[in-house]
Amino acid sequence: MIHFVLLISRQGKVRLTKWYSPYSQKERTKVIRELSGVILTRGPKLCNFVEWKGYKVVYKRYASLYFCMCIDQEDNELEVLEIIHHYVEILDRYFGSVCELDLIFNFHKAYYILDELLIAGELQEPSKKTVARLISAQDSLVETAKEQRSSISNIIAQATK
Amino acid sequence: MAGGVFSSYYSSSSSIMETLFQRTLEDLIKGLRLQLIGESAFVSKAIEEIRREVKSTDPHTKSTALQKLSYLASLHFHDMSWAAFHVVEVMSSSRFFHKRIGYHAASLSFHDDTPVLLLITNQLRKDLASTNEFEVSLALECLSRISTPDLARDLTPEIFTLLSTTKILVRKKAISVVLRVFAKYPDAVRVCFKRLVENLDSSDPQILAAVVGVFCELASQDPGSYLPLAPEFYRILIDSKNNWVLIKVLKIFAKLAPLEPRLAKRVVEPICDHMRRTGAKSLMFECIRTVVSSFSEYESAVKLAVVKIRELLVDDDPNLKYLGLQALSVIAPKHLWAVLENKEVVIKWLSDEDPNIKLESLRLVMTMVSESNVVEISRVLVNFSLKSGPGFCNEILGSILFTCSRNVYEMIIDFDWYVSLLGEMSRIPHCQKGVEIENQLIDIGMRVKDVRPELLRVARDLLIDPALLGNPFLHRILAAAAWVSGEYVEFSRNPFELIEALLQPRTNLLPLSVRAVYIHSAFKVLIFCLHSYILQSESITSSFSDNLVLGVSELVLKRNMLEGSDLTTCEAPSAHRSEGFNPRNQSYEDLSIENGGDRTINDGQTSTRAFSEKNIFTYESIINLINQVELALGPLTGSHDAELLERTRHILCFIELIKGEITECLVQKGKTLESEEMKASKIIKLMSDAFSEELGPVSVSAQQRVPIPEGLVLKENLDDLETICADIQVPPSNLFSLGSPYYGEEVGVSPFGLQNKEESEPSNEATFLLTEHRKLHGLYYLASEKNEIVGNDYPPANEPKLQDNPKNDTEDLVKLTVQSLATNKKPNHAKTRPVVVKLDEGDLVTITAKRPETKDDLVSGAVREVLLGSDTRTATSQSNPSDKSSSKRKGKEKLNVDRSELKENLGDSETPKQENPSSRKNKHRTIGKERRHNSPGKIGKEREENGQKGKQKSSHRHARHKARHRADAPLNVVSQTPVIPDFLL
């Protein structure tokens, strides 16, 4: 299973963290510090796998972002690489040629998309299209809610409540 | 900010103002990026703001605040546990938009100990039952992150319902979440397992992927329980076209196949089909990995896998290279030919730019090492390490050291070579393997008698090089070298040189513990020199009595000669020396042989010393030596380190003791020496006896074999000792100080006393000194009773030819492996292997592959129970494998039992008497134990009732040990099961 997902920028800034196994806040910062030390220093054209404390970390760099996933020894590295690529493609489709800034300003959306892709450390949805559809369905739910609440009448109703 | 200001003024209508003026998430992020006041200041300001906003009654303000907080918590690691209650509030909002923020915050910040978890059970239940599938998935996602036993228990019915819902989106999530629920609340298995299994028949690929993923995880914890499901998995393996699913199914079979040979036979072909056909590298690699790890006895499958591995190895993609190497190292232990076939590629990647790939290929190169090529491979690797960076250099050295020392150096034939390789390794600039080399130098010295002369040479070379003292990584090695030089000084060509090296001024760069070893070794060397000198003069004295006149002139002549040619004789090899000296004095030679012969009977060690070293010990050199030692050690008497101080004192006191007499006796030589009962020489002899006792390796279990003396009460609990010794570092030399006055007194009182009595004393002395050494180099001492003798003949040492090959490219390695590996010839050694002392059990490296015993036991126990119940149901659908295998299982069960018995024995020795009289309980546990250990057998319980009865006895003991772990859960089970059985049937 996937134990955690990290998105780290080339400068070592964390852009997204998702923990599927229990890690305390202290452990989390330690993990991130250690791993970014290991991964960011690896040159290009090297293999995408790092052995780390009895686990394996699969990482891939897209533009300025490193996508890292930590898996068990017996998990399939190539499969996880595909999952990472999958995620990037979905992000790309959703944001329209995604860049780091998109993820910075829509950090919650990056999470929501990841939640549709993975659950409990397992891939739950292999179809890109389905994920896109689910996300847009949820977005529209949110949009209608927003419209409702930002209408003037709503605000007045609330204020006079 | 504005919102904050307003809210303080208009607290009654604060919410609307906050809503209008609240900073959104985007504002926060922008502000954070553009801030000028420093990030932490900005963030703490923002948090202050959030703290205010999150208390708002307006759900929108609240949720926006929470979202901002989540952002800061997840990316800037700010604590948000204080907001836990607000998270719950937002989670319970009726609007999806808010709810989602709440759930996200919860899965981000909640953990098992979050107190408010108690409050969310109902909310989760409500959302799990919601008609909005997105709300359900939010709740499921949350549950997958934070399920506590209570939550898992309370929500099991909802999960159960969701497992068969028609909404695919929800069902697949529920399936994945079930894994977490099982882990926290194993009894959920009884409720949900059947539905989970039913999902294996689903035609929907997403459902299938999810459920296979769950079984993959479950099976990795306890494969045995899932054997009955093999037909389902087999069907998926054949039918599925989905690579994600196939990879998981392959993983399941990799776990199941070793348990059931018939199953393996059946699935190996489909797996090979997939391997041949698939275009997806991930699937292909999974097939390879499955075959090499679990189907290694199927020759054709392995061959195919090796062909595919080769494809990976020569691929340009570093990932595939890496994985190919990994697959090879999995198969190497069973099919070394697979590695040999690909050796060129493997060795080529030794110089790859990727450290991970280099490391893998190094591991593989080490698997190819055998006794016939260990010399060549080590040489090339050492040369290779000189060119590598520090990290990889030490990896190389580490693996050479590890491989060569495996199973008590079974691979090493030529120990002279190996010892000098160790010396050479120590000089490699990046070498950081000091501790390991130290251990091996000492270990080999004690185990292999024949290598000691060479070992001493290596130690000497290390000691006399002042440059090495400055490298902190070498200090441990130098400690070993010093120890060797003291212990095996009799093989030295020039002990004076050793003393000089041991006392050189630069030794003050050493850590104190190492310096102590140096000084103690110097002590030993000093004793050796003095003793040799005395023996020498004694033999001369005895020649006096025979032929007095001739003797005197001879002695004078000899002394003069030696003083002149002191240095030159030192250089000459010892064998030559003793022979070259002979023609000069025939009578002397005869006598010394006689003397030597006598001494051989008394003391095997000294005879060799006496022979070879006689001629370099002159009066002047001895006096010089003593002065030198005094001079070097004088300053150390002010040392603050107890160990160092103690040892320095020992030497100085000793010198004090003998110095006067030595000088005296030598001045009036002829007369004093006739009376052989000289005090000083006796002391020296005694000390020499003490040091000449051979030290052997010690078995790990040696102490257990010492019978406990009668009347000795060993206190079991040593806790109170800790309070006494909390801050006392017990110096080992305390032991000595107890003994030494005793010794001195004895000598003083009866200088001409009985020889026997004297001899018993020094053996005490020896024990003390030995104890000190044991402290330093524990583990290795004391020879055991059962010494294994490997070979007896050992020709004289060869000079190793390590520097022969200056061009050390990888092609070199390739070439040599072509020669030595491809032919795979039987090693045909020029020299036989020397005796290597082995200990019975102490040297056996017992690698017990312990499976982590966790809560999963409970899960698999429950699974087996469910599958057992459903066995009758699935009997029709389950085809042959599981039925046919019943006979096989019995055999396997026996194996399992054996293993558990073994374990049991181990356990017994540790916890001797923990009898539990409750027989009812025992029986209960035994059954529980059976479930876990005799995994395959449990499936067909009825069929094997008989077999189990017999076994209960054997696993009975073991079961008891586990009892405590299981005590709480099974009781629960008993009370719960009657409530739910209708789900199962």
PDB file of C-alpha atoms in Angstrom, chain B residues 539-540 542-544 546-548 550-551 554 581-595:
ATOM      1  CA  SER B 539      71.286 -20.329  28.869  1.00  0.00           C
ATOM      2  CA  ILE B 540      74.541 -18.538  28.737  1.00  0.00           C
ATOM      3  CA  SER B 542      74.428 -22.656  32.182  1.00  0.00           C
ATOM      4  CA  SER B 543      76.981 -22.823  29.464  1.00  0.00           C
ATOM      5  CA  PHE B 544      79.288 -21.135  31.926  1.00  0.00           C
ATOM      6  CA  ASP B 546      79.998 -26.370  31.625  1.00  0.00           C
ATOM      7  CA  ASN B 547      82.789 -24.457  30.139  1.00  0.00           C
ATOM      8  CA  LEU B 548      83.556 -21.480  32.216  1.00  0.00           C
ATOM      9  CA  LEU B 550      85.309 -20.317  27.066  1.00  0.00           C
ATOM     10  CA  GLY B 551      81.934 -19.059  28.156  1.00  0.00           C
ATOM     11  CA  GLU B 554      82.331 -15.997  24.248  1.00  0.00           C
ATOM     12  CA  PHE B 581      74.198 -17.727  14.687  1.00  0.00           C
ATOM     13  CA  ASN B 582      74.827 -21.405  15.174  1.00  0.00           C
ATOM     14  CA  PRO B 583      78.202 -21.950  13.570  1.00  0.00           C
ATOM     15  CA  ARG B 584      79.753 -19.468  15.880  1.00  0.00           C
ATOM     16  CA  ASN B 585      79.194 -21.456  18.997  1.00  0.00           C
ATOM     17  CA  GLN B 586      78.461 -25.079  18.714  1.00  0.00           C
ATOM     18  CA  SER B 587      78.262 -25.841  22.395  1.00  0.00           C
ATOM     19  CA  TYR B 588      75.961 -22.982  22.998  1.00  0.00           C
ATOM     20  CA  GLU B 589      73.661 -24.180  20.271  1.00  0.00           C
ATOM     21  CA  ASP B 590      73.441 -27.638  21.720  1.00  0.00           C
ATOM     22  CA  LEU B 591      72.620 -26.319  25.066  1.00  0.00           C
ATOM     23  CA  SER B 592      70.019 -24.010  23.837  1.00  0.00           C
ATOM     24  CA  ILE B 593      68.356 -26.847  22.045  1.00  0.00           C
ATOM     25  CA  GLU B 594      68.366 -28.789  25.211  1.00  0.00           C
ATOM     26  CA  ASN B 595      66.975 -25.859  27.046  1.00  0.00           C
TER      27      ASN B 595
END
